[in-house]
PDB file of C-alpha atoms and ligand atoms in Angstrom:
ATOM      1  CA  MET A 106      31.095  97.980  45.406  1.00  0.00           C
ATOM      2  CA  ARG A 107      32.119  99.075  48.909  1.00  0.00           C
ATOM      3  CA  LYS A 108      33.318  96.152  51.002  1.00  0.00           C
ATOM      4  CA  PRO A 109      31.271  95.908  54.198  1.00  0.00           C
ATOM      5  CA  ILE A 110      33.202  96.481  57.405  1.00  0.00           C
ATOM      6  CA  ILE A 111      32.248  95.314  60.881  1.00  0.00           C
ATOM      7  CA  ALA A 112      34.410  96.661  63.693  1.00  0.00           C
ATOM      8  CA  GLY A 113      34.262  95.714  67.362  1.00  0.00           C
ATOM      9  CA  ASN A 114      35.005  98.560  69.749  1.00  0.00           C
ATOM     10  CA  TRP A 115      35.874  96.837  73.007  1.00  0.00           C
ATOM     11  CA  LYS A 116      36.055 100.182  74.874  1.00  0.00           C
ATOM     12  CA  MET A 117      37.599  99.805  78.364  1.00  0.00           C
ATOM     13  CA  PHE A 118      36.862  96.097  78.686  1.00  0.00           C
ATOM     14  CA  LYS A 119      39.024  92.955  78.701  1.00  0.00           C
ATOM     15  CA  SER A 120      42.324  92.310  80.432  1.00  0.00           C
ATOM     16  CA  VAL A 121      45.141  90.907  78.300  1.00  0.00           C
ATOM     17  CA  ALA A 122      44.242  87.366  79.367  1.00  0.00           C
ATOM     18  CA  GLU A 123      40.572  87.955  78.558  1.00  0.00           C
ATOM     19  CA  ALA A 124      41.449  89.481  75.192  1.00  0.00           C
ATOM     20  CA  ILE A 125      43.514  86.434  74.272  1.00  0.00           C
ATOM     21  CA  ALA A 126      40.670  84.120  75.261  1.00  0.00           C
ATOM     22  CA  LEU A 127      38.077  86.064  73.256  1.00  0.00           C
ATOM     23  CA  VAL A 128      40.185  86.208  70.094  1.00  0.00           C
ATOM     24  CA  ARG A 129      41.013  82.508  70.324  1.00  0.00           C
ATOM     25  CA  GLU A 130      37.322  81.756  70.657  1.00  0.00           C
ATOM     26  CA  MET A 131      36.312  83.804  67.573  1.00  0.00           C
ATOM     27  CA  ARG A 132      39.323  83.615  65.296  1.00  0.00           C
ATOM     28  CA  ALA A 133      38.441  80.600  63.153  1.00  0.00           C
ATOM     29  CA  ASP A 134      34.790  81.623  62.812  1.00  0.00           C
ATOM     30  CA  LEU A 135      35.712  85.162  61.776  1.00  0.00           C
ATOM     31  CA  ASP A 136      38.245  83.844  59.320  1.00  0.00           C
ATOM     32  CA  ALA A 137      35.571  81.728  57.649  1.00  0.00           C
ATOM     33  CA  VAL A 138      33.632  84.869  56.621  1.00  0.00           C
ATOM     34  CA  CYS A 139      35.457  86.510  53.765  1.00  0.00           C
ATOM     35  CA  ASP A 140      32.973  88.950  52.209  1.00  0.00           C
ATOM     36  CA  VAL A 141      33.242  91.331  55.145  1.00  0.00           C
ATOM     37  CA  GLU A 142      36.199  93.209  56.542  1.00  0.00           C
ATOM     38  CA  LYS A 143      36.530  92.417  60.252  1.00  0.00           C
ATOM     39  CA  VAL A 144      38.295  94.755  62.673  1.00  0.00           C
ATOM     40  CA  LEU A 145      38.934  94.216  66.382  1.00  0.00           C
ATOM     41  CA  CYS A 146      39.632  97.330  68.471  1.00  0.00           C
ATOM     42  CA  PRO A 147      40.873  96.243  71.898  1.00  0.00           C
ATOM     43  CA  PRO A 148      42.335  98.587  74.516  1.00  0.00           C
ATOM     44  CA  PHE A 149      45.952  99.685  73.918  1.00  0.00           C
ATOM     45  CA  THR A 150      47.216  97.103  76.417  1.00  0.00           C
ATOM     46  CA  SER A 151      45.973  94.219  74.269  1.00  0.00           C
ATOM     47  CA  LEU A 152      46.757  95.545  70.776  1.00  0.00           C
ATOM     48  CA  SER A 153      50.005  93.650  70.616  1.00  0.00           C
ATOM     49  CA  VAL A 154      48.634  90.230  71.615  1.00  0.00           C
ATOM     50  CA  VAL A 155      45.550  90.604  69.443  1.00  0.00           C
ATOM     51  CA  ALA A 156      47.692  91.613  66.452  1.00  0.00           C
ATOM     52  CA  GLU A 157      49.848  88.525  67.002  1.00  0.00           C
ATOM     53  CA  LEU A 158      46.835  86.212  67.284  1.00  0.00           C
ATOM     54  CA  VAL A 159      45.223  87.376  64.028  1.00  0.00           C
ATOM     55  CA  LYS A 160      48.386  87.937  62.015  1.00  0.00           C
ATOM     56  CA  ASP A 161      47.825  85.006  59.644  1.00  0.00           C
ATOM     57  CA  THR A 162      44.125  85.743  59.167  1.00  0.00           C
ATOM     58  CA  ASP A 163      42.292  88.521  57.353  1.00  0.00           C
ATOM     59  CA  THR A 164      40.934  89.998  60.583  1.00  0.00           C
ATOM     60  CA  ARG A 165      42.366  93.470  61.117  1.00  0.00           C
ATOM     61  CA  VAL A 166      43.188  95.367  64.288  1.00  0.00           C
ATOM     62  CA  GLY A 167      42.338  98.916  65.297  1.00  0.00           C
ATOM     63  CA  ALA A 168      43.095 101.241  68.201  1.00  0.00           C
ATOM     64  CA  GLN A 169      40.422 103.292  69.961  1.00  0.00           C
ATOM     65  CA  ASP A 170      42.228 106.650  69.870  1.00  0.00           C
ATOM     66  CA  MET A 171      45.685 108.172  69.311  1.00  0.00           C
ATOM     67  CA  HIS A 172      47.560 111.445  69.673  1.00  0.00           C
ATOM     68  CA  TRP A 173      48.011 113.724  66.667  1.00  0.00           C
ATOM     69  CA  GLU A 174      51.776 114.182  67.107  1.00  0.00           C
ATOM     70  CA  ASP A 175      54.300 111.593  65.941  1.00  0.00           C
ATOM     71  CA  GLN A 176      56.103 111.642  69.293  1.00  0.00           C
ATOM     72  CA  GLY A 177      56.931 113.973  72.164  1.00  0.00           C
ATOM     73  CA  ALA A 178      56.505 114.789  75.832  1.00  0.00           C
ATOM     74  CA  PHE A 179      52.827 113.816  76.085  1.00  0.00           C
ATOM     75  CA  THR A 180      52.578 111.617  79.160  1.00  0.00           C
ATOM     76  CA  GLY A 181      49.984 108.883  78.835  1.00  0.00           C
ATOM     77  CA  GLU A 182      49.420 109.315  75.109  1.00  0.00           C
ATOM     78  CA  VAL A 183      50.002 106.861  72.251  1.00  0.00           C
ATOM     79  CA  SER A 184      51.297 107.967  68.867  1.00  0.00           C
ATOM     80  CA  PRO A 185      50.458 106.881  65.318  1.00  0.00           C
ATOM     81  CA  LEU A 186      54.028 105.610  64.867  1.00  0.00           C
ATOM     82  CA  MET A 187      53.494 103.196  67.756  1.00  0.00           C
ATOM     83  CA  LEU A 188      50.124 102.086  66.429  1.00  0.00           C
ATOM     84  CA  LYS A 189      51.431 101.567  62.910  1.00  0.00           C
ATOM     85  CA  GLU A 190      53.457  98.608  64.110  1.00  0.00           C
ATOM     86  CA  LEU A 191      50.382  96.936  65.574  1.00  0.00           C
ATOM     87  CA  CYS A 192      47.267  97.891  63.667  1.00  0.00           C
ATOM     88  CA  GLN A 193      45.711  99.151  60.456  1.00  0.00           C
ATOM     89  CA  TYR A 194      42.747 101.150  61.824  1.00  0.00           C
ATOM     90  CA  VAL A 195      42.157 103.749  64.497  1.00  0.00           C
ATOM     91  CA  ILE A 196      38.827 104.984  65.870  1.00  0.00           C
ATOM     92  CA  ILE A 197      38.842 108.772  66.039  1.00  0.00           C
ATOM     93  CA  GLY A 198      36.381 111.115  67.710  1.00  0.00           C
ATOM     94  CA  HIS A 199      34.216 108.533  69.458  1.00  0.00           C
ATOM     95  CA  SER A 200      31.421 110.325  71.318  1.00  0.00           C
ATOM     96  CA  GLU A 201      32.744 109.032  74.647  1.00  0.00           C
ATOM     97  CA  ARG A 202      36.032 110.808  73.964  1.00  0.00           C
ATOM     98  CA  ARG A 203      34.191 113.955  72.906  1.00  0.00           C
ATOM     99  CA  GLN A 204      31.955 113.779  76.008  1.00  0.00           C
ATOM    100  CA  TYR A 205      34.426 112.811  78.731  1.00  0.00           C
ATOM    101  CA  PHE A 206      37.920 113.634  77.474  1.00  0.00           C
ATOM    102  CA  GLY A 207      37.659 116.982  75.761  1.00  0.00           C
ATOM    103  CA  GLU A 208      37.906 115.751  72.172  1.00  0.00           C
ATOM    104  CA  THR A 209      36.866 118.567  69.851  1.00  0.00           C
ATOM    105  CA  ASP A 210      36.129 118.867  66.154  1.00  0.00           C
ATOM    106  CA  GLU A 211      39.565 120.441  65.823  1.00  0.00           C
ATOM    107  CA  SER A 212      41.458 117.641  67.584  1.00  0.00           C
ATOM    108  CA  VAL A 213      39.475 115.092  65.568  1.00  0.00           C
ATOM    109  CA  ASN A 214      40.602 116.785  62.351  1.00  0.00           C
ATOM    110  CA  ARG A 215      44.241 116.822  63.495  1.00  0.00           C
ATOM    111  CA  LYS A 216      44.097 113.141  64.402  1.00  0.00           C
ATOM    112  CA  VAL A 217      42.442 112.210  61.105  1.00  0.00           C
ATOM    113  CA  LYS A 218      45.211 114.013  59.193  1.00  0.00           C
ATOM    114  CA  THR A 219      48.005 112.365  61.192  1.00  0.00           C
ATOM    115  CA  SER A 220      46.497 108.904  60.927  1.00  0.00           C
ATOM    116  CA  LEU A 221      46.285 109.230  57.136  1.00  0.00           C
ATOM    117  CA  LYS A 222      49.842 110.526  56.962  1.00  0.00           C
ATOM    118  CA  HIS A 223      50.992 107.293  58.570  1.00  0.00           C
ATOM    119  CA  GLY A 224      48.782 104.976  56.559  1.00  0.00           C
ATOM    120  CA  LEU A 225      46.356 104.176  59.362  1.00  0.00           C
ATOM    121  CA  VAL A 226      42.707 104.127  58.296  1.00  0.00           C
ATOM    122  CA  PRO A 227      40.642 106.329  60.608  1.00  0.00           C
ATOM    123  CA  ILE A 228      37.155 105.272  61.634  1.00  0.00           C
ATOM    124  CA  VAL A 229      35.760 108.760  62.204  1.00  0.00           C
ATOM    125  CA  CYS A 230      32.806 108.859  64.599  1.00  0.00           C
ATOM    126  CA  VAL A 231      29.982 111.375  64.363  1.00  0.00           C
ATOM    127  CA  GLY A 232      26.507 111.500  65.880  1.00  0.00           C
ATOM    128  CA  GLU A 233      24.018 113.693  67.692  1.00  0.00           C
ATOM    129  CA  ASN A 234      22.776 113.484  71.278  1.00  0.00           C
ATOM    130  CA  LEU A 235      19.173 113.008  72.338  1.00  0.00           C
ATOM    131  CA  ALA A 236      18.442 116.708  72.873  1.00  0.00           C
ATOM    132  CA  GLN A 237      19.786 117.577  69.414  1.00  0.00           C
ATOM    133  CA  ASN A 238      17.804 114.738  67.902  1.00  0.00           C
ATOM    134  CA  GLU A 239      14.576 115.832  69.563  1.00  0.00           C
ATOM    135  CA  ALA A 240      15.171 119.449  68.575  1.00  0.00           C
ATOM    136  CA  GLY A 241      15.485 118.470  64.913  1.00  0.00           C
ATOM    137  CA  GLN A 242      19.164 119.468  64.801  1.00  0.00           C
ATOM    138  CA  THR A 243      20.561 116.098  63.723  1.00  0.00           C
ATOM    139  CA  ASP A 244      21.228 116.964  60.090  1.00  0.00           C
ATOM    140  CA  SER A 245      22.978 120.258  60.707  1.00  0.00           C
ATOM    141  CA  PHE A 246      24.981 118.933  63.655  1.00  0.00           C
ATOM    142  CA  VAL A 247      26.174 115.731  61.983  1.00  0.00           C
ATOM    143  CA  GLY A 248      26.850 117.554  58.712  1.00  0.00           C
ATOM    144  CA  GLY A 249      28.968 120.058  60.639  1.00  0.00           C
ATOM    145  CA  GLN A 250      30.930 117.294  62.379  1.00  0.00           C
ATOM    146  CA  VAL A 251      31.691 115.719  58.994  1.00  0.00           C
ATOM    147  CA  ARG A 252      32.847 119.042  57.494  1.00  0.00           C
ATOM    148  CA  SER A 253      35.140 119.708  60.459  1.00  0.00           C
ATOM    149  CA  ALA A 254      36.611 116.211  60.562  1.00  0.00           C
ATOM    150  CA  LEU A 255      37.494 116.340  56.853  1.00  0.00           C
ATOM    151  CA  ARG A 256      38.875 119.891  56.762  1.00  0.00           C
ATOM    152  CA  ASP A 257      41.956 120.190  54.484  1.00  0.00           C
ATOM    153  CA  LEU A 258      41.818 116.581  53.293  1.00  0.00           C
ATOM    154  CA  THR A 259      42.155 115.676  49.621  1.00  0.00           C
ATOM    155  CA  ALA A 260      39.515 113.690  47.738  1.00  0.00           C
ATOM    156  CA  ALA A 261      41.898 110.723  47.559  1.00  0.00           C
ATOM    157  CA  GLN A 262      42.314 110.765  51.335  1.00  0.00           C
ATOM    158  CA  VAL A 263      38.588 111.049  51.923  1.00  0.00           C
ATOM    159  CA  SER A 264      37.738 108.132  49.666  1.00  0.00           C
ATOM    160  CA  GLY A 265      39.774 105.761  51.848  1.00  0.00           C
ATOM    161  CA  LEU A 266      38.110 106.781  55.116  1.00  0.00           C
ATOM    162  CA  VAL A 267      35.619 104.937  57.226  1.00  0.00           C
ATOM    163  CA  ILE A 268      32.958 107.033  58.968  1.00  0.00           C
ATOM    164  CA  ALA A 269      30.757 105.705  61.770  1.00  0.00           C
ATOM    165  CA  TYR A 270      27.389 107.323  62.397  1.00  0.00           C
ATOM    166  CA  GLU A 271      26.693 106.686  66.063  1.00  0.00           C
ATOM    167  CA  PRO A 272      23.735 108.580  67.520  1.00  0.00           C
ATOM    168  CA  ILE A 273      24.680 109.058  71.179  1.00  0.00           C
ATOM    169  CA  TRP A 274      21.181 108.172  72.371  1.00  0.00           C
ATOM    170  CA  ALA A 275      21.553 104.733  70.794  1.00  0.00           C
ATOM    171  CA  ILE A 276      24.915 103.850  72.342  1.00  0.00           C
ATOM    172  CA  GLY A 277      24.704 101.253  75.095  1.00  0.00           C
ATOM    173  CA  THR A 278      20.986 101.871  75.576  1.00  0.00           C
ATOM    174  CA  GLY A 279      19.506  98.919  73.717  1.00  0.00           C
ATOM    175  CA  ARG A 280      17.549 101.527  71.769  1.00  0.00           C
ATOM    176  CA  ALA A 281      19.036 101.376  68.283  1.00  0.00           C
ATOM    177  CA  ALA A 282      18.063 103.704  65.467  1.00  0.00           C
ATOM    178  CA  THR A 283      15.903 102.106  62.793  1.00  0.00           C
ATOM    179  CA  GLY A 284      17.553 101.014  59.576  1.00  0.00           C
ATOM    180  CA  VAL A 285      15.551 103.589  57.615  1.00  0.00           C
ATOM    181  CA  MET A 286      16.494 106.417  59.982  1.00  0.00           C
ATOM    182  CA  ALA A 287      20.212 105.543  59.946  1.00  0.00           C
ATOM    183  CA  ASN A 288      20.162 105.072  56.180  1.00  0.00           C
ATOM    184  CA  ARG A 289      18.785 108.580  55.701  1.00  0.00           C
ATOM    185  CA  ILE A 290      21.418 110.263  57.874  1.00  0.00           C
ATOM    186  CA  ILE A 291      24.209 108.215  56.334  1.00  0.00           C
ATOM    187  CA  GLY A 292      23.040 108.747  52.746  1.00  0.00           C
ATOM    188  CA  THR A 293      21.588 112.229  52.759  1.00  0.00           C
ATOM    189  CA  VAL A 294      23.574 113.954  55.466  1.00  0.00           C
ATOM    190  CA  ILE A 295      26.992 112.244  55.598  1.00  0.00           C
ATOM    191  CA  ARG A 296      27.419 111.072  52.005  1.00  0.00           C
ATOM    192  CA  GLY A 297      25.536 114.195  50.908  1.00  0.00           C
ATOM    193  CA  THR A 298      28.032 116.462  52.678  1.00  0.00           C
ATOM    194  CA  ILE A 299      30.963 114.601  51.130  1.00  0.00           C
ATOM    195  CA  ASN A 300      29.265 114.850  47.745  1.00  0.00           C
ATOM    196  CA  LEU A 301      29.028 118.631  48.083  1.00  0.00           C
ATOM    197  CA  LEU A 302      32.646 118.955  49.185  1.00  0.00           C
ATOM    198  CA  TYR A 303      34.362 116.348  47.007  1.00  0.00           C
ATOM    199  CA  GLY A 304      31.940 115.144  44.334  1.00  0.00           C
ATOM    200  CA  ALA A 305      29.943 111.995  43.726  1.00  0.00           C
ATOM    201  CA  GLN A 306      32.802 109.605  43.065  1.00  0.00           C
ATOM    202  CA  THR A 307      34.443 110.310  46.415  1.00  0.00           C
ATOM    203  CA  ALA A 308      31.111 110.239  48.243  1.00  0.00           C
ATOM    204  CA  GLN A 309      30.321 106.844  46.748  1.00  0.00           C
ATOM    205  CA  SER A 310      33.636 105.314  47.786  1.00  0.00           C
ATOM    206  CA  VAL A 311      33.621 106.226  51.498  1.00  0.00           C
ATOM    207  CA  ARG A 312      32.471 103.398  53.718  1.00  0.00           C
ATOM    208  CA  ILE A 313      29.975 104.488  56.351  1.00  0.00           C
ATOM    209  CA  GLN A 314      28.963 102.366  59.322  1.00  0.00           C
ATOM    210  CA  TYR A 315      26.094 102.576  61.762  1.00  0.00           C
ATOM    211  CA  GLY A 316      26.818 102.166  65.489  1.00  0.00           C
ATOM    212  CA  GLY A 317      24.605 102.107  68.577  1.00  0.00           C
ATOM    213  CA  SER A 318      23.085  98.990  70.186  1.00  0.00           C
ATOM    214  CA  VAL A 319      23.899  96.791  67.186  1.00  0.00           C
ATOM    215  CA  SER A 320      23.080  93.149  67.928  1.00  0.00           C
ATOM    216  CA  PRO A 321      22.587  89.844  66.095  1.00  0.00           C
ATOM    217  CA  ASP A 322      18.864  90.715  66.085  1.00  0.00           C
ATOM    218  CA  ASN A 323      19.110  94.017  64.225  1.00  0.00           C
ATOM    219  CA  ILE A 324      22.303  93.812  62.119  1.00  0.00           C
ATOM    220  CA  SER A 325      20.426  92.541  59.036  1.00  0.00           C
ATOM    221  CA  GLU A 326      18.046  95.498  59.194  1.00  0.00           C
ATOM    222  CA  PHE A 327      20.998  97.884  58.975  1.00  0.00           C
ATOM    223  CA  MET A 328      22.963  95.927  56.398  1.00  0.00           C
ATOM    224  CA  SER A 329      19.983  95.644  54.074  1.00  0.00           C
ATOM    225  CA  GLN A 330      19.972  99.433  53.720  1.00  0.00           C
ATOM    226  CA  PRO A 331      21.798 100.643  50.584  1.00  0.00           C
ATOM    227  CA  GLU A 332      23.821 103.437  52.214  1.00  0.00           C
ATOM    228  CA  ILE A 333      25.004 101.450  55.264  1.00  0.00           C
ATOM    229  CA  ASP A 334      28.291  99.629  54.754  1.00  0.00           C
ATOM    230  CA  GLY A 335      28.751  98.023  58.131  1.00  0.00           C
ATOM    231  CA  ALA A 336      28.629  98.528  61.860  1.00  0.00           C
ATOM    232  CA  LEU A 337      30.722  99.728  64.749  1.00  0.00           C
ATOM    233  CA  VAL A 338      29.732  97.355  67.521  1.00  0.00           C
ATOM    234  CA  GLY A 339      30.274  98.029  71.230  1.00  0.00           C
ATOM    235  CA  GLY A 340      28.794  95.692  73.856  1.00  0.00           C
ATOM    236  CA  ALA A 341      28.026  92.844  71.447  1.00  0.00           C
ATOM    237  CA  SER A 342      31.651  92.756  70.271  1.00  0.00           C
ATOM    238  CA  LEU A 343      32.729  91.526  73.724  1.00  0.00           C
ATOM    239  CA  VAL A 344      30.877  88.239  73.350  1.00  0.00           C
ATOM    240  CA  ALA A 345      31.905  85.715  70.676  1.00  0.00           C
ATOM    241  CA  ALA A 346      28.369  84.312  70.497  1.00  0.00           C
ATOM    242  CA  LYS A 347      27.115  87.767  69.486  1.00  0.00           C
ATOM    243  CA  PHE A 348      29.974  89.202  67.409  1.00  0.00           C
ATOM    244  CA  VAL A 349      30.406  86.156  65.162  1.00  0.00           C
ATOM    245  CA  PRO A 350      26.699  86.046  64.156  1.00  0.00           C
ATOM    246  CA  ILE A 351      26.802  89.800  63.501  1.00  0.00           C
ATOM    247  CA  VAL A 352      29.725  89.315  61.100  1.00  0.00           C
ATOM    248  CA  ARG A 353      28.066  86.308  59.442  1.00  0.00           C
ATOM    249  CA  GLN A 354      24.763  88.091  58.942  1.00  0.00           C
ATOM    250  CA  ALA A 355      26.495  91.197  57.618  1.00  0.00           C
ATOM    251  CA  ALA A 356      28.115  89.060  54.938  1.00  0.00           C
ATOM    252  CA  ALA A 357      24.833  87.347  54.098  1.00  0.00           C
ATOM    253  CA  SER A 358      22.814  90.560  53.825  1.00  0.00           C
ATOM    254  CA  LYS A 359      25.240  92.344  51.516  1.00  0.00           C
ATOM    255  CA  ARG A 360      25.682  89.422  49.116  1.00  0.00           C
ATOM    256  CA  PRO A 361      24.498  90.539  45.658  1.00  0.00           C
TER     257      PRO A 361
HETATM  258  P1  LIG B 161      27.007  99.700  71.803  1.00  0.00           P
HETATM  259  O1  LIG B 161      27.038  98.729  70.633  1.00  0.00           O
HETATM  260  O2  LIG B 161      27.383  99.051  73.094  1.00  0.00           O
HETATM  261  O3  LIG B 161      25.745 100.468  71.837  1.00  0.00           O
HETATM  262  O4  LIG B 161      28.188 100.758  71.533  1.00  0.00           O
HETATM  263  C1  LIG B 161      28.280 101.388  70.305  1.00  0.00           C
HETATM  264  C2  LIG B 161      29.559 102.101  70.236  1.00  0.00           C
HETATM  265  O5  LIG B 161      29.768 103.121  70.889  1.00  0.00           O
HETATM  266  C3  LIG B 161      30.609 101.551  69.373  1.00  0.00           C
HETATM  267  O6  LIG B 161      31.648 102.455  69.190  1.00  0.00           O
END
């Protein structure tokens, strides 16, 4: 059984003071849900306070990006060694980084390898844009992103990964994919690609999330799908009254 995982990607929102307030508001409620892994991904500036606030709970902390080198003259960058002290997860290859900051399949692969080397669990993001979706290129594009991200990894490394399928057209638009649609891409394309490369056992152990306009109203639809192991939540993770119900419903829908 893959443990469901709900992660909140706060993107470039929340000052340190606001981050503290939000975590204080949600902490006890999140802690009360134990069948789901919960991950908060605040901006770098709040990683330290968030890590401190959840340290005696089973809520985990993740960063939103990192550099692939351990250290060096890379002004403005943050290294895996720095993150290791503060968090357990790191989002890699989010479409906003690919779109606006020059992230490529190659840099994603380098970051995935470095994160694993340092014991950070990468949440590797893949997903097609609207034009690709409408042109029927989703399967080949997403399959290609998965192959590139995993290049040179061992089966043992791959089985510990988290992958997030986030169709770009669904991010921040209020227009989520359907559960059936996301389940097909996640099962057939993403798990299918891993199956071809690494075999069934590895493919069955990777946790794969859906992301894109996830809300308390649609989380159960996604979680009731057999191939979907959780969600990467953007906007709704900034509001306790939305994120907590998402986590609760995720636990309820995956209960055997
Ligand atoms: P929204 O939930 O705001 O659509 O964002 C999804 C996302 O990009 C999470 O990484």
